[in-house]
Coordinates of C-alpha atoms and ligand atoms in Angstrom, one line a residue:
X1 CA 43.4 16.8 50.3
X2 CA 43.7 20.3 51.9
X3 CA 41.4 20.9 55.1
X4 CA 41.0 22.9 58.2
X5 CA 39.8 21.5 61.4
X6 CA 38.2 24.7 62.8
X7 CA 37.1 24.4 66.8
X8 CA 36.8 25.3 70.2
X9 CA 39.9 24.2 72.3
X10 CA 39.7 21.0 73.7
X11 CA 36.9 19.6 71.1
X12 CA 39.5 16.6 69.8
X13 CA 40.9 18.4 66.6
X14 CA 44.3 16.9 67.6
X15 CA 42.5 13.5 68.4
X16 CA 40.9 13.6 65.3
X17 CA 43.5 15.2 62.7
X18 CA 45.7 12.0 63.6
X19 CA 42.9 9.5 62.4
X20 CA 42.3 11.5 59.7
X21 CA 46.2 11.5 58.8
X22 CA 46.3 7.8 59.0
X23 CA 43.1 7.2 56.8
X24 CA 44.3 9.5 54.2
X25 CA 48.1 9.6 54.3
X26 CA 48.0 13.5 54.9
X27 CA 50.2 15.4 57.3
X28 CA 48.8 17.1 59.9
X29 CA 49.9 20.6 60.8
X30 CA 49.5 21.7 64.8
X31 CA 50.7 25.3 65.0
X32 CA 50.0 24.4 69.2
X33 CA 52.4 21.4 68.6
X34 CA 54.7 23.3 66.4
X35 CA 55.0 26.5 69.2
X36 CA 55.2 23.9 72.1
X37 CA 58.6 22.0 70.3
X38 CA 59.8 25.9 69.5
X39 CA 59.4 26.3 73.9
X40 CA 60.9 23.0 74.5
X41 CA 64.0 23.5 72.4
X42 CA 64.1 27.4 74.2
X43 CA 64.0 28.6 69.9
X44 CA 63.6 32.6 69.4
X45 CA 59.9 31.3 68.4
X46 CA 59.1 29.5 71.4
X47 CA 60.7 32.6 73.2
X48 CA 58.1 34.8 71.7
X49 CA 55.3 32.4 72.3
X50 CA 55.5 31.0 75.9
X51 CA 54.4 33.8 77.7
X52 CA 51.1 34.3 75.6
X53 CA 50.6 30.4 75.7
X54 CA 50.8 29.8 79.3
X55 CA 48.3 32.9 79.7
X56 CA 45.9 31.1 77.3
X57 CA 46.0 34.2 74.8
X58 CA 46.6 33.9 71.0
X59 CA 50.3 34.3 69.8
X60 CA 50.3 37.4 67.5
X61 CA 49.1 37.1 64.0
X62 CA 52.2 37.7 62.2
X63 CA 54.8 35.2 63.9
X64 CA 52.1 32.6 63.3
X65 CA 52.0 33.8 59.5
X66 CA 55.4 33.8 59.4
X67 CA 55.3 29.7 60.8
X68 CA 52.8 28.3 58.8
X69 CA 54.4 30.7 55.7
X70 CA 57.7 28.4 55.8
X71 CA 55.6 25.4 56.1
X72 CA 52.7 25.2 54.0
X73 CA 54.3 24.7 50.7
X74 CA 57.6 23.2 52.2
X75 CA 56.3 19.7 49.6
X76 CA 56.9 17.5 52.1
X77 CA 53.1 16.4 52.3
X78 CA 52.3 15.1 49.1
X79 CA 49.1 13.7 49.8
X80 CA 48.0 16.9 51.3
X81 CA 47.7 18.3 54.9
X82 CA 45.0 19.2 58.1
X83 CA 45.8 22.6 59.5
X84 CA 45.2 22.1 63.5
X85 CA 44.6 25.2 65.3
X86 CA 44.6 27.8 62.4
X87 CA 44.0 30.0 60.8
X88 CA 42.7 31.2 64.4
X89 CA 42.0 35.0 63.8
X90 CA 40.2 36.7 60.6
X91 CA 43.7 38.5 59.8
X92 CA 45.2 34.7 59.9
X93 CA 42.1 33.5 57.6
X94 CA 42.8 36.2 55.3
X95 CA 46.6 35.5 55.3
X96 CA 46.2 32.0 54.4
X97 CA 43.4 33.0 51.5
X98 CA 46.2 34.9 49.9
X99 CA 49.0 31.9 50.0
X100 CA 46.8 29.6 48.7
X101 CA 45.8 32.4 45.6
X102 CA 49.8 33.2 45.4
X103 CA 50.4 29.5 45.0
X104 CA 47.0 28.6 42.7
X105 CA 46.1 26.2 45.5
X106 CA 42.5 25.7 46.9
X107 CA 41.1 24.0 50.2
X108 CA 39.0 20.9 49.7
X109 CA 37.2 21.3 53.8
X110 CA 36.3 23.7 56.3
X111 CA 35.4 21.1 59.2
X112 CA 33.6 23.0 62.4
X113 CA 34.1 20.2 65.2
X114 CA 31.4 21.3 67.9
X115 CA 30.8 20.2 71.4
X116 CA 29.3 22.6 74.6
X117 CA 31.9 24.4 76.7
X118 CA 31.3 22.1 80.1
X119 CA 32.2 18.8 78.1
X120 CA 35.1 20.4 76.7
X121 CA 36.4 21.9 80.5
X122 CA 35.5 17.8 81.6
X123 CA 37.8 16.5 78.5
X124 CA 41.3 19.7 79.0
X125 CA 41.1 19.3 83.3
X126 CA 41.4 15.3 82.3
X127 CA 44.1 15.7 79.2
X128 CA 47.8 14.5 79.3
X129 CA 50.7 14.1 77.1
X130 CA 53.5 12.2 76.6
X131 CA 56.6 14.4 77.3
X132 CA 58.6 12.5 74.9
X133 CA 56.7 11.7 72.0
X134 CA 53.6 13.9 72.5
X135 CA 51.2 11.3 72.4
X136 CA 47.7 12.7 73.7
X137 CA 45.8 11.0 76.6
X138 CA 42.2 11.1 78.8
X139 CA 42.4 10.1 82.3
X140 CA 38.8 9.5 81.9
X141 CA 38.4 8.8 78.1
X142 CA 41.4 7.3 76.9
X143 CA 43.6 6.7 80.1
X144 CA 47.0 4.8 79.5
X145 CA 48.1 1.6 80.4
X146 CA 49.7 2.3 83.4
X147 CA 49.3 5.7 85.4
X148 CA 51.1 8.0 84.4
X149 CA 53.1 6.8 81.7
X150 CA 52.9 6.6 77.9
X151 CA 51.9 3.2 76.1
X152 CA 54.3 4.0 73.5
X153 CA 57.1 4.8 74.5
X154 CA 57.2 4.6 78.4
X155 CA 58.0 8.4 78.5
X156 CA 56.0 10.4 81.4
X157 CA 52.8 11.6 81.1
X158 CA 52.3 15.8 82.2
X159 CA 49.7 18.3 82.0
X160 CA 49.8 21.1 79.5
X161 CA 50.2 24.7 81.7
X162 CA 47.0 25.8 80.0
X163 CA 44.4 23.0 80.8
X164 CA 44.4 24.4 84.4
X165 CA 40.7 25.5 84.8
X166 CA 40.8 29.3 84.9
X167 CA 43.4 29.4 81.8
X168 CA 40.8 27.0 79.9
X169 CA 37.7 29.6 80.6
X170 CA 40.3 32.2 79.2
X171 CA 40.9 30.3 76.3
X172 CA 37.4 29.7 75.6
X173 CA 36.3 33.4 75.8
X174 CA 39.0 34.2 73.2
X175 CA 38.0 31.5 71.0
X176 CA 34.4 33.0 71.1
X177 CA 35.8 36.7 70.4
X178 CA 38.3 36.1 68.2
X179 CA 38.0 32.5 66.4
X180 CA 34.3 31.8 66.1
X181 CA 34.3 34.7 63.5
X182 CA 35.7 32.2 61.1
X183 CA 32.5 30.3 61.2
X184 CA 31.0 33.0 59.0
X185 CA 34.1 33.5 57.0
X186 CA 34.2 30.6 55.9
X187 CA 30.4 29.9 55.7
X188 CA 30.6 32.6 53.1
X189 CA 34.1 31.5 51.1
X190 CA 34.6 27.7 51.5
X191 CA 32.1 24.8 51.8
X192 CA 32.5 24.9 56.0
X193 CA 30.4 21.7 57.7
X194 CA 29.6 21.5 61.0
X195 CA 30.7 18.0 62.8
X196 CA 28.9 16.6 66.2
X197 CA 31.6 15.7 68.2
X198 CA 29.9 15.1 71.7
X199 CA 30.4 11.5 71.0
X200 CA 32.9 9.0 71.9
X201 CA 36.5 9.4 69.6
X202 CA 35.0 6.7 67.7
X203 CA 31.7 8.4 66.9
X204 CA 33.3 11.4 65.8
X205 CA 36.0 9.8 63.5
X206 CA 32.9 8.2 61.8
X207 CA 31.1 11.5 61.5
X208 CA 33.9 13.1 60.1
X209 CA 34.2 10.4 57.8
X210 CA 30.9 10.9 56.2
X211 CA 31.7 14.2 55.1
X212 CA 35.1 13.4 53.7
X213 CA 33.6 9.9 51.8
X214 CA 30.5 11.7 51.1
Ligands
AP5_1 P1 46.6 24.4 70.5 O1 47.6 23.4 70.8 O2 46.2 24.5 69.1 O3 45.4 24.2 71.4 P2 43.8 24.3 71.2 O4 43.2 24.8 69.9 O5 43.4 25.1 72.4 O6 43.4 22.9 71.1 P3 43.8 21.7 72.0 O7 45.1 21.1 71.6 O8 43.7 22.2 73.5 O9 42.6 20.7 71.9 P4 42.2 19.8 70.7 O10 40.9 20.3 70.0 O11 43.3 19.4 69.8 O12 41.7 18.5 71.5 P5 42.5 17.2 71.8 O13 42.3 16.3 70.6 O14 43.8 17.3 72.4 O15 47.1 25.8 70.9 C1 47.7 26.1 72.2 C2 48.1 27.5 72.3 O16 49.1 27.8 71.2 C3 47.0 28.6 72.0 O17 46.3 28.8 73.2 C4 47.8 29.8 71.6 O18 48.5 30.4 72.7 C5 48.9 29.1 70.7 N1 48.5 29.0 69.3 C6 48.3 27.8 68.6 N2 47.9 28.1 67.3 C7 47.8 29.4 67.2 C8 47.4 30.3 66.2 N3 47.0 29.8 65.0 N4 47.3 31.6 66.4 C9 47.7 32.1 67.6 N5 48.1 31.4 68.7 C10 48.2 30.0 68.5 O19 41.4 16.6 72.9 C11 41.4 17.2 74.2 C12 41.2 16.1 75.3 O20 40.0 15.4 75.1 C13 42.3 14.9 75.2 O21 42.6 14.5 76.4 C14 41.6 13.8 74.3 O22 42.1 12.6 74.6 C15 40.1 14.0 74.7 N6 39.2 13.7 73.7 C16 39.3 14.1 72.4 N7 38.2 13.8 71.7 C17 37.3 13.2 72.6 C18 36.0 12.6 72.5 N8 35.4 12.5 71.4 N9 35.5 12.0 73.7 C19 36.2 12.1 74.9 N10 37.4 12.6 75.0 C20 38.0 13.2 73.9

């Protein structure tokens, strides 16, 4: 299985690829997860990336090409993959259209996870993740254990530099002016289905679910 989870910032694409990985056995691919590790480790990518990132803006199309480029096809997911967080721009849509033609591969779901912009500021002011083993939290929705700290691996729990609020209203303009254009792209290529995903985590993994068991 070969799907994009397409959506605002915040919506739960991450929350929700990782269910979807484990009912399936498909990898999920986080360009966001993969250009955080790249500014952890100090790598030439997360070099290029960290200033755009921490501003919110979109790291330019071609060094995200380039990423998912080495990835996509690296065989290591057998059972298939969730892209998380692109394609992003038109140019990245239209990047990824000719891979899949260049390596006779086709997507099986477009999935549009939508929820309104105030719910999704509530959900990124009340995020945080595990600084060792990147496991996602809620203060509010899905708090740990014990403040501050991860109930996997004890590691300790941080905010991402762009759920601050002003960087998140950034984010969510460029989303409307340069990501929501996939809607119609995709609308017009691939079978693209819009999920509700106002509810709880729960409610949306089952929603989700009826599309992919049909
Ligand atoms: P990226 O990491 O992809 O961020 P994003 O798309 O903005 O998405 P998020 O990770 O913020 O949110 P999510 O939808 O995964 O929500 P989550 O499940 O965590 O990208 C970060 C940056 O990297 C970009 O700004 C850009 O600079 C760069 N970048 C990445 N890809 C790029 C690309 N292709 N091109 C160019 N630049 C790129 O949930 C959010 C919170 O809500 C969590 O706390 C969670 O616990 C909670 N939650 C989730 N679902 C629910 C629910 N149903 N009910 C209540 N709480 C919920």
């Amino acid at each position: 299985m070969k799907m994009i989870l397409l959506g605002p910032p915040g919506v739960g694409k991450g929350t929700q690829a990782q269910r979807i990985c484990d009912d399936f056995g498909v990898v999920q691919i986080s360009t966001g997860d993969m250009l955080r590790k790249g500014v952890k480790e100090g790598t030439p990518l997360g070099k290029k990336a960290e200033g755009f990132m921490s501003k919110g803006e979109l790291v330019p199309d071609d060094v995200i090409l380039g990423l998912i480029g080495e990835t996509l096809f690296a065989d290591d997911a057998p059972k298939g993959y969730i892209l998380d967080g692109f394609p992003r721009t038109v140019p990245q849509a239209e990047g990824l259209k000719k891979m899949f033609e260049d390596n006779n591969e086709k997507l099986d779901y477009v999935l549009l996870l939508e929820a309104p912009s105030d719910l999704i500021v509530k959900r990124l002011s009340a995020r945080r993740s595990c600084k060792k083993c990147n496991k996602v939290y809620n203060l509010v929705s899905m708090p740990p254990k014990t403040e501050g700290k991860c109930d996997v691996c004890d590691g300790s729990l941080y905010q991402r530099v762009d759920d601050k609020e002003e960087t998140i209203k950034n984010r969510l303009d460029i989303y409307k002016n340069q990501t929501e254009p996939l809607v119609d792209f995709y609308s017009k290529t691939e079978n693209l289905v819009s999920v509700d995903s106002t509810g709880s985590p729960e409610e949306v993994h089952k929603n989700i679910l009826k599309v992919l068991k049909g």
